[in-house]
Coordinates of C-alpha atoms and ligand atoms in Angstrom, one line a residue:
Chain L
X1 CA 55.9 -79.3 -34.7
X2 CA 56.5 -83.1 -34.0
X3 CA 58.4 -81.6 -30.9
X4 CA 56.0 -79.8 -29.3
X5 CA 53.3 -82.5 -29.9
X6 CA 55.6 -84.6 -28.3
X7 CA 57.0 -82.7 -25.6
X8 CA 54.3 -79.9 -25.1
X9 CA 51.7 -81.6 -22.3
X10 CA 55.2 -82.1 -20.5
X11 CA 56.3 -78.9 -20.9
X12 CA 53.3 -77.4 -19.4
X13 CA 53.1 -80.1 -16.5
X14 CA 56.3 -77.8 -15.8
X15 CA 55.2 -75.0 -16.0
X16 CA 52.3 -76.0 -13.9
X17 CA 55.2 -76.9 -11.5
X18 CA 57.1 -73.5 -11.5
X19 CA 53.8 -72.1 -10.9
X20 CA 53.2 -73.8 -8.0
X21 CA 56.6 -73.4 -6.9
X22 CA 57.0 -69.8 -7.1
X23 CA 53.1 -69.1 -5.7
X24 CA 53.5 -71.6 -2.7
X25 CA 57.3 -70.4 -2.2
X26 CA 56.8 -67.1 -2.0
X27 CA 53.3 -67.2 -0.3
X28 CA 55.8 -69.1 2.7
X29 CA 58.8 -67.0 2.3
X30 CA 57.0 -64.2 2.7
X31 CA 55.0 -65.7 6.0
X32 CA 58.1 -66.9 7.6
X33 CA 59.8 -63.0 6.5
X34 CA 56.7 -61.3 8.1
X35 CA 57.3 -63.4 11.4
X36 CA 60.7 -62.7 11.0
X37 CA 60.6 -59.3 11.2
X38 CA 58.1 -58.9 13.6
X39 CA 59.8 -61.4 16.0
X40 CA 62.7 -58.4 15.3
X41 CA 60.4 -56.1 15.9
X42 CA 58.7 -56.6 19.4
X43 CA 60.6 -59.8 20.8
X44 CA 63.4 -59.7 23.0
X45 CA 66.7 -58.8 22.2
X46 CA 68.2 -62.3 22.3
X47 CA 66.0 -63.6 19.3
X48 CA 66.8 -60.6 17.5
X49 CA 70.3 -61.7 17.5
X50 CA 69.4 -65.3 16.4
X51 CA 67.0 -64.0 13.8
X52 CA 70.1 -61.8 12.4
X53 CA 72.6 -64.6 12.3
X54 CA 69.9 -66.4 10.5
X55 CA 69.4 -64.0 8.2
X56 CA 73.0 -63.3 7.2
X57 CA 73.9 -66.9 7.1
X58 CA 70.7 -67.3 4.1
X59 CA 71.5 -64.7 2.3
X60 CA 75.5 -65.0 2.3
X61 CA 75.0 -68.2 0.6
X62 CA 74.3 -69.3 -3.0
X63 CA 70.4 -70.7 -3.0
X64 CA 72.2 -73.9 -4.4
X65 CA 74.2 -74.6 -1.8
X66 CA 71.5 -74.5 0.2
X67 CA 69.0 -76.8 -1.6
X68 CA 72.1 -79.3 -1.8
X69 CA 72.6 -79.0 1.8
X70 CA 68.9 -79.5 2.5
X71 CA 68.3 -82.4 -0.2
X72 CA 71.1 -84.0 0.2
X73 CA 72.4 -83.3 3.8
X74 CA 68.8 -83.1 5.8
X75 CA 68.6 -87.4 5.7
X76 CA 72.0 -87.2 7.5
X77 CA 70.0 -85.6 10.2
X78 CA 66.6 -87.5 9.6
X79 CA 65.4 -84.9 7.6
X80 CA 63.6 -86.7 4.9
X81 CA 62.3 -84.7 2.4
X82 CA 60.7 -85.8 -1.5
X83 CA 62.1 -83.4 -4.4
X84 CA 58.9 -81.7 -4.1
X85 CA 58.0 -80.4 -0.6
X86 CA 62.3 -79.7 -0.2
X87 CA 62.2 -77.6 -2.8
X88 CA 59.0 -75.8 -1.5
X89 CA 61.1 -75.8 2.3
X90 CA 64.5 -74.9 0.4
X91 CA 62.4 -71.6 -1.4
X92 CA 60.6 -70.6 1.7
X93 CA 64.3 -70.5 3.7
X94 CA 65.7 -68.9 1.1
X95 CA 63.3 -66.2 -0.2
X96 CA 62.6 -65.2 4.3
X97 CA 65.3 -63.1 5.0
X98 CA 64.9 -60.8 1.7
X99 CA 61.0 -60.7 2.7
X100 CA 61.9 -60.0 6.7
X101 CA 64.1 -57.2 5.5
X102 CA 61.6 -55.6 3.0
X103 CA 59.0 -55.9 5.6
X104 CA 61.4 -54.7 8.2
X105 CA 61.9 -51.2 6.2
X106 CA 58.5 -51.0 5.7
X107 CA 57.5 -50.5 9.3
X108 CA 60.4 -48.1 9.8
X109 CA 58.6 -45.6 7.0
X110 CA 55.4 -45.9 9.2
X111 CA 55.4 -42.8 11.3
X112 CA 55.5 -43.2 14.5
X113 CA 53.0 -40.9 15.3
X114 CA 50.3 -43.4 13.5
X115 CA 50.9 -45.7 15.8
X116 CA 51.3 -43.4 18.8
X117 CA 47.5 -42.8 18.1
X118 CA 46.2 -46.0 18.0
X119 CA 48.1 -47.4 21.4
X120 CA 46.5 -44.0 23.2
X121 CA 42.9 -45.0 22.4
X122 CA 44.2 -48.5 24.1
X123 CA 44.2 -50.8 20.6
X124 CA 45.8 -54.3 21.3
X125 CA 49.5 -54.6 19.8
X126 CA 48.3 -57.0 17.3
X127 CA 44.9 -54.9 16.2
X128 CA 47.3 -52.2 16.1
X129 CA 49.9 -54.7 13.8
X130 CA 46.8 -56.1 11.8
X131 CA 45.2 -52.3 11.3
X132 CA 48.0 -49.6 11.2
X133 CA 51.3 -50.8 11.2
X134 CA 51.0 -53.6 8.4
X135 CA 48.6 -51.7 5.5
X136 CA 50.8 -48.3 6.4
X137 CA 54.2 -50.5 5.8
X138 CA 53.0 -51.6 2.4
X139 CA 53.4 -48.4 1.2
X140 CA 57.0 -48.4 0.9
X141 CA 57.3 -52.4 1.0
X142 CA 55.2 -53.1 -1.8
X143 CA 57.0 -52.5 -4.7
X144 CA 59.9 -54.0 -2.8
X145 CA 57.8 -57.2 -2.1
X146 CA 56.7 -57.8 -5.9
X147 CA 60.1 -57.2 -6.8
X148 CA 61.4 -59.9 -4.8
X149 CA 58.6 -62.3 -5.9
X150 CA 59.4 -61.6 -9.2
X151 CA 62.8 -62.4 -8.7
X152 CA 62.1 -66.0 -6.6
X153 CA 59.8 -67.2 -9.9
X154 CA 63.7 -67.1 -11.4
X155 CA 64.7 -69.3 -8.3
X156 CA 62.4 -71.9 -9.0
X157 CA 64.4 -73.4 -11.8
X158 CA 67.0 -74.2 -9.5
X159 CA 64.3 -76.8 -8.3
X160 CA 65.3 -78.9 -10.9
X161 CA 68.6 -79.6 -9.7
X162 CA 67.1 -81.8 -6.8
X163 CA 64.2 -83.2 -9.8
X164 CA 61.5 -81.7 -8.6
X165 CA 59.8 -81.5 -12.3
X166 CA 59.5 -77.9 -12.8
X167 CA 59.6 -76.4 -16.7
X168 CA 63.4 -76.0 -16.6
X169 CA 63.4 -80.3 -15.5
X170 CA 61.1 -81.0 -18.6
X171 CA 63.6 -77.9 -20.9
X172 CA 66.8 -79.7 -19.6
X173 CA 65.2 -83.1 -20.5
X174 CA 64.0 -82.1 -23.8
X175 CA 67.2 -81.0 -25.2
X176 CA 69.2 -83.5 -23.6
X177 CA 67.0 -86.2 -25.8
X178 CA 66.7 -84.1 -29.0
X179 CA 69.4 -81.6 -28.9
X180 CA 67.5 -78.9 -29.8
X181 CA 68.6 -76.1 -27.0
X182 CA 67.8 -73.4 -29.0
X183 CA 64.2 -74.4 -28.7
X184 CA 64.1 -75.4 -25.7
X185 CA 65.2 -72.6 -24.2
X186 CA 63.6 -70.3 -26.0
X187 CA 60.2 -72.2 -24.5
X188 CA 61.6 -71.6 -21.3
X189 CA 62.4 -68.0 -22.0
X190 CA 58.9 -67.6 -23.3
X191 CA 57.1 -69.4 -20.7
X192 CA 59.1 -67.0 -17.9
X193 CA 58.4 -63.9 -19.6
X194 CA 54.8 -64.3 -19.6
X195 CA 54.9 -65.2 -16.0
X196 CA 56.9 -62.5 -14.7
X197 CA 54.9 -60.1 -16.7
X198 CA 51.9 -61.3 -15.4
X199 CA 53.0 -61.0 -11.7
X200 CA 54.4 -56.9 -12.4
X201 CA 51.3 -56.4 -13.8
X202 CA 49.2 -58.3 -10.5
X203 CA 51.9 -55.6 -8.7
X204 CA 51.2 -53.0 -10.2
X205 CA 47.4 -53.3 -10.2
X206 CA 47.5 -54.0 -6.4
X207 CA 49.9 -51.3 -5.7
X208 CA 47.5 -48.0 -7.2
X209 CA 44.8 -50.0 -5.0
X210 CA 46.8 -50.0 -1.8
X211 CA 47.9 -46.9 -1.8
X212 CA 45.5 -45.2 -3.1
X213 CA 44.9 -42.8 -0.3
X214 CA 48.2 -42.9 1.2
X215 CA 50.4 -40.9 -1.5
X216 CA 49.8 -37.1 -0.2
X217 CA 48.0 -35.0 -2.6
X218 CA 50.2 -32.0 -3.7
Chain Q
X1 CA 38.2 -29.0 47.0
X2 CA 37.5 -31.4 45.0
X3 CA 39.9 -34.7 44.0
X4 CA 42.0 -33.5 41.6
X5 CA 41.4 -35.9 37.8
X6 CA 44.7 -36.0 37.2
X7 CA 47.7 -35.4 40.8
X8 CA 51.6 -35.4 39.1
X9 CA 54.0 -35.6 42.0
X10 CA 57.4 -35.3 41.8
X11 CA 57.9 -36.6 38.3
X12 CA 60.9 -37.8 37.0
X13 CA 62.0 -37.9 33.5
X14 CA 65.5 -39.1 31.8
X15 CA 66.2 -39.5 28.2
X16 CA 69.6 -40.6 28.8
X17 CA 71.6 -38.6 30.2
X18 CA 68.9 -35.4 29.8
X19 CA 67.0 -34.9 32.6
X20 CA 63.5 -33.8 30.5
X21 CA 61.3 -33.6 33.9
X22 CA 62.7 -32.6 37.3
X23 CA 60.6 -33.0 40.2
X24 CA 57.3 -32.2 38.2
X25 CA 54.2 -31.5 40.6
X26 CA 51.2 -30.5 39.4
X27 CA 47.4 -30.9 40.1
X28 CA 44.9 -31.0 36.9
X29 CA 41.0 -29.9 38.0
X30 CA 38.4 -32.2 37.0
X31 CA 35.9 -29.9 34.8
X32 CA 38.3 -27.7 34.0
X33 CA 41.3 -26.3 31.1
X34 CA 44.4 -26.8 32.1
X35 CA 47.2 -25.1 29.6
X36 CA 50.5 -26.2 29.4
X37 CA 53.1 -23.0 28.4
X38 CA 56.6 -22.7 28.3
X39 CA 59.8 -22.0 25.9
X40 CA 60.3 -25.0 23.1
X41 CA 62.0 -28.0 25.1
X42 CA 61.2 -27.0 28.1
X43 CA 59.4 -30.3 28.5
X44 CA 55.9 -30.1 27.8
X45 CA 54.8 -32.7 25.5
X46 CA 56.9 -35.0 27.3
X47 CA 54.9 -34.1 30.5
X48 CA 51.6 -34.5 28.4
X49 CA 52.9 -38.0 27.2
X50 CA 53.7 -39.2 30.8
X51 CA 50.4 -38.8 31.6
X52 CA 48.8 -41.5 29.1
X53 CA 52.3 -43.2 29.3
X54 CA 52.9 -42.9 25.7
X55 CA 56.7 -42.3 27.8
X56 CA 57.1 -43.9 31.2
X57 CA 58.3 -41.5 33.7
X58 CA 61.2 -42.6 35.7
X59 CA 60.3 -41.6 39.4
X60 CA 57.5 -40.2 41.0
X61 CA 53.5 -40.7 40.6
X62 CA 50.8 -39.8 38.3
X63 CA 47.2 -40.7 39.6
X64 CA 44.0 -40.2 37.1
X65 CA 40.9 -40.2 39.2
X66 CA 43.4 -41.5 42.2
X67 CA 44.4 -44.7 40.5
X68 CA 48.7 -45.1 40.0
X69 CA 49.2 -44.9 35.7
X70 CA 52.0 -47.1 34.4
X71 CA 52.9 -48.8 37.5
X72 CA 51.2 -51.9 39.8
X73 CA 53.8 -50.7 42.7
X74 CA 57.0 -48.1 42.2
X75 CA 59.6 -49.2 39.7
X76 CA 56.5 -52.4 38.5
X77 CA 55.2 -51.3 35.2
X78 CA 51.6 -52.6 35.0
X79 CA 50.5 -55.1 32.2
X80 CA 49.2 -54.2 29.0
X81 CA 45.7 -54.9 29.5
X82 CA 45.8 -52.7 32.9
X83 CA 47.5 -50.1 30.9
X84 CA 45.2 -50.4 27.5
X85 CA 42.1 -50.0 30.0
X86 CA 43.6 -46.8 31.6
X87 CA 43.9 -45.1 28.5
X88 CA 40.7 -45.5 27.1
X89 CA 39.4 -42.8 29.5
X90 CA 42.5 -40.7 27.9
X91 CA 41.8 -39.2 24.8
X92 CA 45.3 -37.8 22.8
X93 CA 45.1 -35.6 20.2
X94 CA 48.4 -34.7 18.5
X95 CA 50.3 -31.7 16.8
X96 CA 49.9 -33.7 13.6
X97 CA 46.9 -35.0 13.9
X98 CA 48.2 -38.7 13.1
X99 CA 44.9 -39.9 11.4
X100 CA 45.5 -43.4 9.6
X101 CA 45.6 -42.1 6.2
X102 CA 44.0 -45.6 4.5
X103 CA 40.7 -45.4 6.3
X104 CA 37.7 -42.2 5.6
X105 CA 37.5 -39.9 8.4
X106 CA 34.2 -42.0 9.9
X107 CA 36.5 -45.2 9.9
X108 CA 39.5 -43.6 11.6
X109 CA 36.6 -43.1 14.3
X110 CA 35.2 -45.8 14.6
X111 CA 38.2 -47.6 14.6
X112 CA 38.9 -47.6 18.3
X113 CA 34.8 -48.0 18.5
X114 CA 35.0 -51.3 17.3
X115 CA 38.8 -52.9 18.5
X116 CA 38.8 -51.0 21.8
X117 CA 35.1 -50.4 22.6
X118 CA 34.0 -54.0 20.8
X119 CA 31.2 -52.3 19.4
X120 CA 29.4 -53.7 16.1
X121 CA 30.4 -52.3 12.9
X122 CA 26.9 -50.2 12.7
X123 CA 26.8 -49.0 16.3
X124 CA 30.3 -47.6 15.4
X125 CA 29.6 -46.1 12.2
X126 CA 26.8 -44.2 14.0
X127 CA 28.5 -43.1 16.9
X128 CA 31.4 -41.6 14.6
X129 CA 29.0 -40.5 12.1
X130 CA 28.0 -38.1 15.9
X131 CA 31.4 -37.1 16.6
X132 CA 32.2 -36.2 13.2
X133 CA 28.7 -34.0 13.5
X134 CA 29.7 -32.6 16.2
X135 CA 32.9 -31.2 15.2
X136 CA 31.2 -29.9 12.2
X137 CA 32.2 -32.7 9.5
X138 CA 28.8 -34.2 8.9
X139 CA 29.8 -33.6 5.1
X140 CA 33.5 -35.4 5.1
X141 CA 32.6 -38.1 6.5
X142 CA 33.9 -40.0 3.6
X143 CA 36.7 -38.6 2.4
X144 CA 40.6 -40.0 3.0
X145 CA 42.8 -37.6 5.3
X146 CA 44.5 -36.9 2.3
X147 CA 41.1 -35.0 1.3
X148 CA 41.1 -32.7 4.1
X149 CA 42.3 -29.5 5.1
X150 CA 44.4 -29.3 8.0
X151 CA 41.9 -28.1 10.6
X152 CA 39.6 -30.9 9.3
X153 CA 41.9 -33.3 10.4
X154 CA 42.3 -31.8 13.7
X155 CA 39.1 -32.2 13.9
X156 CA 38.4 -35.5 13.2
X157 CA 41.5 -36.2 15.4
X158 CA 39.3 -34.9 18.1
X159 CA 36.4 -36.5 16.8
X160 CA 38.3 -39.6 17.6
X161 CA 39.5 -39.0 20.6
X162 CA 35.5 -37.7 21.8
X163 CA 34.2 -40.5 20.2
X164 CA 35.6 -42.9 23.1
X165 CA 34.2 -40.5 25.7
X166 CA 37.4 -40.1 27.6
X167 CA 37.5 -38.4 30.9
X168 CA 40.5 -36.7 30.0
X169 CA 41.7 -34.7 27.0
X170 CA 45.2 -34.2 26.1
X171 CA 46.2 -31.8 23.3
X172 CA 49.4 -31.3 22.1
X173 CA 50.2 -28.2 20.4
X174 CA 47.2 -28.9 18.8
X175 CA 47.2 -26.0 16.2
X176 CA 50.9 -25.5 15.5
X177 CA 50.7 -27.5 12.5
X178 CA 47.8 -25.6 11.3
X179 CA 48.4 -22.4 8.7
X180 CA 46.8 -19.0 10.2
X181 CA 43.0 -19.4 8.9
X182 CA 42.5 -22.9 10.0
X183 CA 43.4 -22.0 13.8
X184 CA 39.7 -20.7 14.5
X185 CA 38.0 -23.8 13.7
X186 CA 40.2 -26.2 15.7
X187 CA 39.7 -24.0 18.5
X188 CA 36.1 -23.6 18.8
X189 CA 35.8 -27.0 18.7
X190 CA 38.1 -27.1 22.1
X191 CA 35.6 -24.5 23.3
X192 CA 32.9 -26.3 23.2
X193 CA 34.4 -29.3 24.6
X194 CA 35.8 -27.1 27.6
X195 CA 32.1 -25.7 28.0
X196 CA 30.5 -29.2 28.0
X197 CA 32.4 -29.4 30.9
X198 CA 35.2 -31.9 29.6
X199 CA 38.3 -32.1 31.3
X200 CA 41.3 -30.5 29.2
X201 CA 45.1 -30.5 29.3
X202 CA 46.6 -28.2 26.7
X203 CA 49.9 -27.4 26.1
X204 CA 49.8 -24.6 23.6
X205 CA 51.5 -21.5 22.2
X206 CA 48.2 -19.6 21.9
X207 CA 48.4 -17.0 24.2
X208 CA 44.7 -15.7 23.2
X209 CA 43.6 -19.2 24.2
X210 CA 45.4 -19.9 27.3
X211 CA 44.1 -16.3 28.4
X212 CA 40.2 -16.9 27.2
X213 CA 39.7 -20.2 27.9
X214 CA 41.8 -21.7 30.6
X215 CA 40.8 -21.9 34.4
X216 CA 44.6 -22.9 34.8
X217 CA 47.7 -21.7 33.5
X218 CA 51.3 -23.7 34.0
X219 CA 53.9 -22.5 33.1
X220 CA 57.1 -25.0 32.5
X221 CA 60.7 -24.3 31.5
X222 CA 64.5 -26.4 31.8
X223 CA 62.2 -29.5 32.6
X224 CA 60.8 -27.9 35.8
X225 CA 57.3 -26.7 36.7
X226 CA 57.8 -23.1 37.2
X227 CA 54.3 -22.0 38.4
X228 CA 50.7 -23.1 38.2
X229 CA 47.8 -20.2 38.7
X230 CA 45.2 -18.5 36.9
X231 CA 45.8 -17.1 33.8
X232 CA 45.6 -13.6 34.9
X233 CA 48.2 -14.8 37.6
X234 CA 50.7 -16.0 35.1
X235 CA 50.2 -14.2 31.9
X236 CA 49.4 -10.5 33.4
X237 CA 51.1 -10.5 37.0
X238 CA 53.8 -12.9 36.6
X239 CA 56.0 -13.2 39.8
X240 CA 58.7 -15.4 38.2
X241 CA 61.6 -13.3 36.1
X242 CA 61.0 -16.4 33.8
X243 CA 57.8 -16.2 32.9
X244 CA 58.3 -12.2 32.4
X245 CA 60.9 -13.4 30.0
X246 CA 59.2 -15.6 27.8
X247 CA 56.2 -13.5 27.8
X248 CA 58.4 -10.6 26.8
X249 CA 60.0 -12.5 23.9
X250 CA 56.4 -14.1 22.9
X251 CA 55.0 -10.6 22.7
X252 CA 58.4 -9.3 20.9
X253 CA 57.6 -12.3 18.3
X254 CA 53.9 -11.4 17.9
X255 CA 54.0 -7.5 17.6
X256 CA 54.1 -6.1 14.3
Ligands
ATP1 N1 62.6 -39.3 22.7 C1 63.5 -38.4 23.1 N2 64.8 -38.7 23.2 C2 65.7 -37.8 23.6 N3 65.4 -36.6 24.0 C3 64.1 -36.2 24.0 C4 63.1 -37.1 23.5 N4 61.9 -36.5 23.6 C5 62.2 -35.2 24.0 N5 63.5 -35.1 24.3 C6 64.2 -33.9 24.8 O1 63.5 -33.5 26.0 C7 63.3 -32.1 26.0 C8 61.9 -31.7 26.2 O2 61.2 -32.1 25.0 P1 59.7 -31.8 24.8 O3 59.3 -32.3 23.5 O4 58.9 -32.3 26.0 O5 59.6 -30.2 24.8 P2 58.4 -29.2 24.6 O6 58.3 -28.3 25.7 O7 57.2 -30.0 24.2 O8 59.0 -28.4 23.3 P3 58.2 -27.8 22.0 O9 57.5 -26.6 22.4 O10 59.3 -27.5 21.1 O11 57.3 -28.9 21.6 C9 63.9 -31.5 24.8 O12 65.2 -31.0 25.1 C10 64.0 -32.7 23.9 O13 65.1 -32.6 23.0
MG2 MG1 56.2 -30.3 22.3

């Protein structure tokens, strides 16, 4: 009890952290994937290539490696990041390519006939984007998309590595000055499972709502 | 003799190494029903589609109300805007009707109202609130495609399509999707339009309707335009051996 009176307002400063990691994280991940794949999508074929390379270079290596190289190796290049906003940078490269390819699959279920309509009554390619091609796409890319969110909230702990004070910063500090792992880590567990249910069920709420109209009747 | 709305000369078409159109000429009427016949590949919908440029044609010209589609000069395609403004005279409507399934019928109207006309929300939802009227939907306004028979959402396909008040109709095969019963409905609706005076291009399979209601009749096969007459020329005194054929098989599939 002494612990948790002790450590508790610390713990949830983290979790406030991790909270704020994962929503800003993914919120930018999932920008930078949507401009990803529609850079793929209607730019030329030269960026396509880029984008790709990109794309397989992020996702072929451990999101570790990456925060090191970022944290560590970015000043080499004047890159001169706090813990803070390179861990929010090192999440939003990480998590884009997943969220460019989800999105990417998503606008191959649209049918083309959908969007055949809406360029022959003259719509702009971005009403047309905005309108059609993005709220058709979610219905196969949503599940996908909360998926991958959920999965990035597990991400964030990695955060701690470069001391941005997230909950598993304050869990790794906490046992490392009372020994008690068992507890601590069962705090973090807790804390995690709460938020990740949270988030399925957000989902899952959204989903019914979103596609409400667009599963055919049988 | 009037201008013609839409003049097709010597159309080109390649998908690859298929050659889909070959040399296509033909003049559409202004006024008038214009349907499109001819065996299944023969190259009909991708005729229809040249004409709004949903697929560019390779060579030749298509001119609606005189003015080049697609192209500033040969071989230039024009710019998006140009393009966007051409086919808001055009109005499509498809073998699959290819409503947006998230929006109520009256929004998948007044959808183009509002991004390609820039009309207010209200004037919109009025004006589709019409065009859903007048194709007999006053009631379904509200309901999701996914609530809707198949011939009511051909008909608010069309409703769409009215709703911009085109110059020009295309319909592609706009009942095959359709089961049996639902055919009538979908039909009459293109009746009326072609009475109002609207002018149609219809590739269809419906004999009955290309003999009722058309002023023209083309007939297409291999990617070339066989013949283009009236429909007693081409469904009752056909000169070509090919028309005689497909008309033979057509009425060999339809006799019971
Ligand atoms: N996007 C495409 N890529 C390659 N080939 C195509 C494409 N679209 C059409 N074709 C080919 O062009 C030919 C003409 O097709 P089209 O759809 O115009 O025929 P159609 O007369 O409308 O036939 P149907 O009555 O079956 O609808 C066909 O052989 C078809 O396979
Ligand atoms: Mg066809």
């Amino acid at each position: 009890m002494d612990l948790l009176q002790q450590y508790g307002p610390a713990l949830l400063r983290g979790f406030g952290y991790t909270i704020l990691c994962w929503a800003l994280g993914t919120v930018f991940a999932m920008a930078l994937g949507l401009v990803i794949a529609l850079s793929r999508h209607y730019g030329p074929r030269w960026l396509g290539w880029i984008l790709q390379i990109y794309i397989e270079v992020i996702r072929g290596t451990p999101f570790l490696v990456q925060l090191f190289v970022l944290y560590y190796g970015g000043p080499l290049i004047g890159l001169r990041l706090d813990a803070l906003p390179a861990g929010l940078l090192g999440l939003t490269l990480y998590g884009s390519p997943y969220f460019a390819e989800i999105f990417r699959a998503g606008f191959r279920a649209v049918p083309l006939g959908q969007l055949e309509a809406a360029r022959a009554i003259g719509m702009t390619e971005p009403a047309i984007v905005r309108r059609i091609l993005l709220p058709l796409s979610m219905v196969s890319a949503l599940p996908a998309l909360v998926n991958f969110s959920i999965i990035l909230t597990k991400e964030t702990v990695i955060l701690s590595i470069i001391t941005v004070p997230e909950l598993m910063y304050q869990v790794s500090r906490m046992s490392a000055e009372t020994f008690r792992f068992v507890e601590a880590n069962l705090v973090l567990a807790l804390f995690f499972w709460g938020l990740v249910e949270a988030i399925s069920r957000l989902g899952r709420r959204f989903e019914s709502r979103v596609t409400k109209h667009l599963i055919e009747r049988t | 003799m009037q201008a013609s709305a839409v003049e097709i000369q010597k159309v080109n078409k390649h998908f690859g190494p298929f050659h889909a159109l070959k040399d296509v000429d033909l003049s559409i009427p202004p006024g008038r029903v214009t349907c499109l016949i001819g065996p299944s590949g023969s190259g009909k919908s991708t005729l229809l589609r040249c004409i709004n440029f949903l697929e560019p044609y390779d060579s030749g010209e298509i001119r609606i109300d005189g003015r080049l589609m697609g192209y500033d000069a040969p071989g230039r395609k024009m710019g998006g805007r140009a393009l966007r403004e051409m086919r808001r005279s055009i109005g499509m409507v498809f073998q699959q009707f290819n409503l947006w399934p998230h929006m109520t019928a009256r929004e998948n109207v007044a959808e183009g109202l509002i991004r390609v006309r820039g009309m207010s929300r209200a004037d919109a939802a009025t004006r589709a609130a019409a065009a859903l009227a007048k194709v007999g939907l006053a009631d379904k306004m509200d309901n999701h495609p996914s609530r809707l028979s198949g011939g009511q959402q051909q008909r608010v396909a069309i409703a769409r399509a009215i709703a911009m008040e085109p110059r020009l109709m295309l319909f592609d095969e706009p009942t095959s999707a359709l089961d049996p019963e639902l055919v009538g409905e979908v039909l009459s609706v293109m009746k009326t339009l072609a009475s109002e005076g609207m002018t149609m291009v219809v590739v269809t399979h419906e004999m009955g309707f290309a003999a009722h209601v058309a002023d023209r009749v083309a007939f297409m096969e291999r990617g070339e335009l066989v013949a283009a007459d009236t429909p007693a020329a081409i469904l009752h005194q056909p000169q070509d051996p090919r028309i005689q054929s497909f008309l033979r098989t057509y009425h060999e599939r339809n006799s019971f």
